[in-house]
PDB file of C-alpha atoms in Angstrom:
ATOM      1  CA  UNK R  20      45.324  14.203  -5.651  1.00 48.00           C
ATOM      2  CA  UNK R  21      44.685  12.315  -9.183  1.00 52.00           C
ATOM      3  CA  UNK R  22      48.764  12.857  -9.666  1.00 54.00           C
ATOM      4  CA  UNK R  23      49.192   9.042  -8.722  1.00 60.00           C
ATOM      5  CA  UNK R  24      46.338   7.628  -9.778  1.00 57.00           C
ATOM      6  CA  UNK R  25      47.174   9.334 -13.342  1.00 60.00           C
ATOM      7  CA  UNK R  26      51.012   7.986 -13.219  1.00 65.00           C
ATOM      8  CA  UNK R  27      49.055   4.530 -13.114  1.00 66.00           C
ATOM      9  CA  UNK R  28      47.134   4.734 -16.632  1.00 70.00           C
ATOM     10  CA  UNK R  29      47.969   4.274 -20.004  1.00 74.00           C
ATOM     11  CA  UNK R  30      49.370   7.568 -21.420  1.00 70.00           C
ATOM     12  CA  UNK R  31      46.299   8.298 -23.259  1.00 65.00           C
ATOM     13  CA  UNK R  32      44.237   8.284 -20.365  1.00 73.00           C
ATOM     14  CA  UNK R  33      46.147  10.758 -19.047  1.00 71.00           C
ATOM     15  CA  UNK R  34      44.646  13.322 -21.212  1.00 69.00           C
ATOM     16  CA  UNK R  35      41.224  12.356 -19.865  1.00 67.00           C
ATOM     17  CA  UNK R  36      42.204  11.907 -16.219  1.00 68.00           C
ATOM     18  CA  UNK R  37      43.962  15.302 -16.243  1.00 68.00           C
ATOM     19  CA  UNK R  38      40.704  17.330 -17.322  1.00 65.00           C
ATOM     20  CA  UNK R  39      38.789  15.099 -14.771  1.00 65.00           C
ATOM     21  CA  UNK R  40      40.294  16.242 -12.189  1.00 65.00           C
ATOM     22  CA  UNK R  41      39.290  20.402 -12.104  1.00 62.00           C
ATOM     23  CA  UNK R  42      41.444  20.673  -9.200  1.00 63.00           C
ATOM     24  CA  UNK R  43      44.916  19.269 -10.249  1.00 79.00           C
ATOM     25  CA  UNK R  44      46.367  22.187 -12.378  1.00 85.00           C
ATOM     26  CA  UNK R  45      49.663  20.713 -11.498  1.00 84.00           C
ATOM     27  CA  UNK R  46      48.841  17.113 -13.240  1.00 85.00           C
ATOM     28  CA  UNK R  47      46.766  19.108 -16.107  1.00 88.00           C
ATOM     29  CA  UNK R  48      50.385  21.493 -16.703  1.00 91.00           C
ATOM     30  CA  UNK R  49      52.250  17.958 -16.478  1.00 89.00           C
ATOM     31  CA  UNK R  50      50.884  16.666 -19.719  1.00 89.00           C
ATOM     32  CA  UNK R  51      50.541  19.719 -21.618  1.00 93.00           C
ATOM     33  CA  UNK R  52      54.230  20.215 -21.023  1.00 95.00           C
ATOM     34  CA  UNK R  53      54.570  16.457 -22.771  1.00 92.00           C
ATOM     35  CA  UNK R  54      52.811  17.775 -26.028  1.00 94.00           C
ATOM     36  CA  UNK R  55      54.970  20.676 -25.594  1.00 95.00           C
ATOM     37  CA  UNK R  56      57.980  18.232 -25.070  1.00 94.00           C
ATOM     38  CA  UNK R  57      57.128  15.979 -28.038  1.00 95.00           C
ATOM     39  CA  UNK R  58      56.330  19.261 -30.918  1.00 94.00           C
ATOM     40  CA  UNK R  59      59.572  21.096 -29.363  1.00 93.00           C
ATOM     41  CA  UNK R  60      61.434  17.424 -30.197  1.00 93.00           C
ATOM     42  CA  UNK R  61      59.682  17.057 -33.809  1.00 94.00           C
ATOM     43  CA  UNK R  62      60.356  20.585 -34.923  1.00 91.00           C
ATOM     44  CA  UNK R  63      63.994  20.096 -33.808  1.00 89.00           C
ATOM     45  CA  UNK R  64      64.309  17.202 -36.096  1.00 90.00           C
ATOM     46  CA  UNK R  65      61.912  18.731 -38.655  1.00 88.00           C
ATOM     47  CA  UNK R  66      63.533  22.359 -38.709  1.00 84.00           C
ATOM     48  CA  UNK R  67      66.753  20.690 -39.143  1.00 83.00           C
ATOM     49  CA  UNK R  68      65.873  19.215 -42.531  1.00 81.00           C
ATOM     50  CA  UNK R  69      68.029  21.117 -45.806  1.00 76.00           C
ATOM     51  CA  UNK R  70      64.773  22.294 -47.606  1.00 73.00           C
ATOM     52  CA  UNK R  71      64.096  26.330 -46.894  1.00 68.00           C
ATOM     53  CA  UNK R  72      60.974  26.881 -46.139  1.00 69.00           C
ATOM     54  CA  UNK R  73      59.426  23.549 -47.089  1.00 71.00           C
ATOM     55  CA  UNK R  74      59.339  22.645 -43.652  1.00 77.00           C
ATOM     56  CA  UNK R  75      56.886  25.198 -42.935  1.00 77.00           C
ATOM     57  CA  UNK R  76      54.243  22.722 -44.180  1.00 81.00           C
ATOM     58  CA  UNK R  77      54.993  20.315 -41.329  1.00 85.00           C
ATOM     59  CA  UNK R  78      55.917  22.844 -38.330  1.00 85.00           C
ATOM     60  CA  UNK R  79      52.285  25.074 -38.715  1.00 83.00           C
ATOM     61  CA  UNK R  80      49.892  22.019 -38.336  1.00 87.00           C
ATOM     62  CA  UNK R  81      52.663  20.773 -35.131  1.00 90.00           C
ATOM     63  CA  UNK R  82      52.259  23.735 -33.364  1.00 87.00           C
ATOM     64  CA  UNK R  83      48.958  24.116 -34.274  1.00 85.00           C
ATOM     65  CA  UNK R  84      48.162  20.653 -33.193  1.00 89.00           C
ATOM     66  CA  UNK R  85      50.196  21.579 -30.004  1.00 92.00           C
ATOM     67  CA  UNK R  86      47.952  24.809 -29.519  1.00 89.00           C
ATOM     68  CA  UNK R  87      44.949  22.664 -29.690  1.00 87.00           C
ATOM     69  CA  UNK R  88      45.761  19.895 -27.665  1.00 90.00           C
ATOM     70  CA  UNK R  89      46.854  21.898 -24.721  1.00 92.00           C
ATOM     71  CA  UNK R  90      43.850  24.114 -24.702  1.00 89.00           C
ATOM     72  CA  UNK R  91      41.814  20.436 -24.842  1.00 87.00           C
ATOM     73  CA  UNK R  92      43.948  19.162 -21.505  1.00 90.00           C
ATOM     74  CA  UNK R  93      43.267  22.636 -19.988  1.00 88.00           C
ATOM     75  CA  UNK R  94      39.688  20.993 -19.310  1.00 82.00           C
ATOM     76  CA  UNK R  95      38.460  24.876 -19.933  1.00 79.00           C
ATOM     77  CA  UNK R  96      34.997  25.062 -21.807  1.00 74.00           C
ATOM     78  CA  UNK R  97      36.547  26.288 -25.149  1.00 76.00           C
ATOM     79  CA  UNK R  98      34.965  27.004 -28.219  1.00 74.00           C
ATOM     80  CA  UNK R  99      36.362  25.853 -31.661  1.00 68.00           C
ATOM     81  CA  UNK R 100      38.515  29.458 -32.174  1.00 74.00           C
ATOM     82  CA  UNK R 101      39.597  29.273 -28.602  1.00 77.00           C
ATOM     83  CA  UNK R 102      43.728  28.594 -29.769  1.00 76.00           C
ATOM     84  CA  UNK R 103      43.044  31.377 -32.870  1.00 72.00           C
ATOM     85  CA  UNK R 104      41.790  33.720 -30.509  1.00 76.00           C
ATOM     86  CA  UNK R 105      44.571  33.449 -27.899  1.00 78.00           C
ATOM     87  CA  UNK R 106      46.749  33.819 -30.827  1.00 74.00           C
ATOM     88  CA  UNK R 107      45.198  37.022 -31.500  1.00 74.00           C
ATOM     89  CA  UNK R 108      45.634  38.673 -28.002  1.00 70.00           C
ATOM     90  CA  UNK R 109      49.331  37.701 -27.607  1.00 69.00           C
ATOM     91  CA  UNK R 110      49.741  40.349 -30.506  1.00 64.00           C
ATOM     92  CA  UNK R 111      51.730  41.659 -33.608  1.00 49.00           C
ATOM     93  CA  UNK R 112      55.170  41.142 -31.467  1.00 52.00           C
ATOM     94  CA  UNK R 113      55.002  37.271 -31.214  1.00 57.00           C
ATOM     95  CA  UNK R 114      53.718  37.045 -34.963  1.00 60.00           C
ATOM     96  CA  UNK R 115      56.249  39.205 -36.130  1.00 57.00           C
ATOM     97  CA  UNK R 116      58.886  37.098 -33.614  1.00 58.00           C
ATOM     98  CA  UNK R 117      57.558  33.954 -35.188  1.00 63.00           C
ATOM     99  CA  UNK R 118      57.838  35.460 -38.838  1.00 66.00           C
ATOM    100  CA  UNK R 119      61.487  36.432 -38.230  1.00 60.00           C
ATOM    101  CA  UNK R 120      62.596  32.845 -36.927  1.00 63.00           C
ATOM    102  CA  UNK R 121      60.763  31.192 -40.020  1.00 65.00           C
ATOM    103  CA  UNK R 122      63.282  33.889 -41.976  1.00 65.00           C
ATOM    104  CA  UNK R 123      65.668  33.257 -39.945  1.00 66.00           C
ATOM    105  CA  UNK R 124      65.841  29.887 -40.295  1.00 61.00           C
ATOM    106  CA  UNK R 125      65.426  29.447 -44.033  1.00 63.00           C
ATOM    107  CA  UNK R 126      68.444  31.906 -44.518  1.00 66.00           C
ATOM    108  CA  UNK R 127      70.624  29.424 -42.000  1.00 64.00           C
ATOM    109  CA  UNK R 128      69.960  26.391 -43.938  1.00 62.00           C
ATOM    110  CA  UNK R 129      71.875  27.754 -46.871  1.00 63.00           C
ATOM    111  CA  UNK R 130      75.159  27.474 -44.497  1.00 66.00           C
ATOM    112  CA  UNK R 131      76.556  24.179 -45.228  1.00 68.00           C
ATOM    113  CA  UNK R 132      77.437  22.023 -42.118  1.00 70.00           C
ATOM    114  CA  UNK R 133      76.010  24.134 -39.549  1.00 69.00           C
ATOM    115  CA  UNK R 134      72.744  25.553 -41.135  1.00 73.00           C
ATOM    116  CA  UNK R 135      70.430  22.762 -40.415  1.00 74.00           C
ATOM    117  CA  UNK R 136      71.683  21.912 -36.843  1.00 78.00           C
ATOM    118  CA  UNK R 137      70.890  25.934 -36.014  1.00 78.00           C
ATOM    119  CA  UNK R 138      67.987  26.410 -38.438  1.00 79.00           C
ATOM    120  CA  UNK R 139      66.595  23.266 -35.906  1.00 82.00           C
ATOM    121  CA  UNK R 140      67.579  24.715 -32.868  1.00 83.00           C
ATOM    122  CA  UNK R 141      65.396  28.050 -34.342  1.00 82.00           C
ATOM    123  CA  UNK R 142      62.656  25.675 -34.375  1.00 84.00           C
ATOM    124  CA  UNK R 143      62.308  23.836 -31.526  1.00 89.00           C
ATOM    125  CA  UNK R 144      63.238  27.325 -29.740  1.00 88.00           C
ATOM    126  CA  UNK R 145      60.196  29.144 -31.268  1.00 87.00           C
ATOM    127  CA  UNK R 146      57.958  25.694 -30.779  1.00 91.00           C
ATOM    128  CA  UNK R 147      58.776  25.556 -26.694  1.00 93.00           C
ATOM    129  CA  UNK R 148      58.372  29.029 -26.266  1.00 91.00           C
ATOM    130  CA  UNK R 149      55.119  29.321 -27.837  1.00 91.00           C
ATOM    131  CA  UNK R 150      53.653  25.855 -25.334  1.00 94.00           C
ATOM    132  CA  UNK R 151      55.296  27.504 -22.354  1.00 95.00           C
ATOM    133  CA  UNK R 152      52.889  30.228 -23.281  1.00 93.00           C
ATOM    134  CA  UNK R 153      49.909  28.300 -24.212  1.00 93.00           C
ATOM    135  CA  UNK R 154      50.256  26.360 -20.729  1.00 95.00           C
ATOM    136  CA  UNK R 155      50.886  29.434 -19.036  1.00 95.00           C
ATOM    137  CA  UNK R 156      47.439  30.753 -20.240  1.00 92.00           C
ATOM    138  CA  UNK R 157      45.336  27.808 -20.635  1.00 92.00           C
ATOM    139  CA  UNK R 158      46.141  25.210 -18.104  1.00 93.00           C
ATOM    140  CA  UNK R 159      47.389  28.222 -15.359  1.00 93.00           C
ATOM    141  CA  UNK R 160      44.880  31.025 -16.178  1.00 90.00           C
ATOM    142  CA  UNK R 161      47.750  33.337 -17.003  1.00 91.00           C
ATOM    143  CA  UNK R 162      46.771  36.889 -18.482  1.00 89.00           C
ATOM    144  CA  UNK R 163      47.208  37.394 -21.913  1.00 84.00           C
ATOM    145  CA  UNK R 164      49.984  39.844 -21.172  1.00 87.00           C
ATOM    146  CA  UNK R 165      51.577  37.094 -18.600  1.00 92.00           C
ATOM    147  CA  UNK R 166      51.260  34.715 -21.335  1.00 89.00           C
ATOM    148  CA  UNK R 167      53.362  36.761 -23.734  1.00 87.00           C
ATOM    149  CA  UNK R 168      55.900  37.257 -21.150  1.00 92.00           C
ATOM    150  CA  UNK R 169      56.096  33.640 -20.693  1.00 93.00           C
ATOM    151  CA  UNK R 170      57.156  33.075 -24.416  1.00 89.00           C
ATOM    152  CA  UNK R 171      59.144  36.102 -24.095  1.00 87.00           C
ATOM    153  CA  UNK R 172      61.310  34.626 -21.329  1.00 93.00           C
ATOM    154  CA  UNK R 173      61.147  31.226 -22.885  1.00 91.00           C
ATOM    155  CA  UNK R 174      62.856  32.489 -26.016  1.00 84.00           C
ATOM    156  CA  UNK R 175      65.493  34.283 -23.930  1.00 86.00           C
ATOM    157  CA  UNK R 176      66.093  30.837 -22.125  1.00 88.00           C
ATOM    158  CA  UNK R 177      66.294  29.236 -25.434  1.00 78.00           C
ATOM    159  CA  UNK R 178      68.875  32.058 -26.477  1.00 68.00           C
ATOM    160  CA  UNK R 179      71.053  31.442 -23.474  1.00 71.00           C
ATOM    161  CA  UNK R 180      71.160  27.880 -23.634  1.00 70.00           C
ATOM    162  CA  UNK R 181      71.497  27.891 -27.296  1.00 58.00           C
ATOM    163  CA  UNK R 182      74.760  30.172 -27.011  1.00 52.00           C
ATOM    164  CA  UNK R 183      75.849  28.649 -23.897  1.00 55.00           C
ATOM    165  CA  UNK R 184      79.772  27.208 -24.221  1.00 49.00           C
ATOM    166  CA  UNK R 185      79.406  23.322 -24.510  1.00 48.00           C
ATOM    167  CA  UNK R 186      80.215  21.788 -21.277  1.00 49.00           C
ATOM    168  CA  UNK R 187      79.338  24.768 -18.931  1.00 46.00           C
ATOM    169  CA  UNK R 188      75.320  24.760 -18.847  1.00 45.00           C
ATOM    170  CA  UNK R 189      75.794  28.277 -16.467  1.00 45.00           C
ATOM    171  CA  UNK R 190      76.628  29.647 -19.724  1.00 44.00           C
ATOM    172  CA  UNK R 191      79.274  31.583 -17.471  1.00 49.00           C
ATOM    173  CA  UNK R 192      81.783  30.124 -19.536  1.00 47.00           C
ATOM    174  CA  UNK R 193      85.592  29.882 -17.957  1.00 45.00           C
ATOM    175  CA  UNK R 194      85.790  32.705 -15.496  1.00 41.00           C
TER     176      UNK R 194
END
């Protein structure tokens, strides 16, 4: 219903439009998944940089700001802890996931030539799979325990297609 009309506005009406219309969780998971877009292409390019663990300082507030502005586009009443809070249900598992990319990834960029490009991919993996969650559960209504599954299988995706042979996007590779 406000699908066309919103294609019609400046992109930062969007935002607005999305939460004005309660009944358009398809338009409302449409933008979200365009912050998600955007912090999954900045932490790429940001994750990629040489520094270990310097980047930190730049991909926290991103996803952070990513958190916050898809729980604002859900068009949910949500209280200022709203993001912290869903944090806290997904549980230990995605923490300690996140914690063990951030390793990860600092120990990569010490391997010249192909550190950065993976240390990158690490952390626009970790970025998409936590706003597939955070649209799963605040634009959808997802369960806490659906939402976890969602980053779950996003960070399996990310895996596969990470891995993947270059040319064959099956991943198959040649049978």
């Amino acid at each position: 219903r406000g699908g066309a009309l919103s294609a019609r506005l400046p992109q930062q009406a969007q935002v607005e439009a999305a939460r004005a219309f309660e009944e358009s969780v398809a338009l409302r998971r449409r933008v979200a998944m365009r912050f998600v877009g955007t912090a999954t292409s900045i932490a790429v390019v940001v994750g990629a940089t040489p520094l270990p663990f310097a980047d930190a300082a730049v991909l926290l507030p991103l996803q952070s700001l990513m958190l916050t502005a898809i729980a604002y586009v859900s068009g949910r009443p949500l209280g200022p802890r709203a993001v912290s809070a869903w944090l806290g249900t997904l549980g230990l598992n995605v923490g300690a996931a996140l914690g063990m990319r951030e390793l990860v990834r600092a120990v990569l960029k010490v391997v010249p030539g192909v550190g950065g490009p993976l240390s990158g991919a690490v952390a626009g993996t970790g970025t998409w799979a936590l706003g597939v969650a955070a649209v799963r559960y605040f634009v959808e209504g997802a369960t806490a325990a659906q939402s976890r599954e969602a980053f779950d299988e996003a960070l399996r995706q990310g895996h596969d297609e990470a891995v993947a042979p270059q040319g064959d996007p099956s991943g198959e590779g040649d049978a």
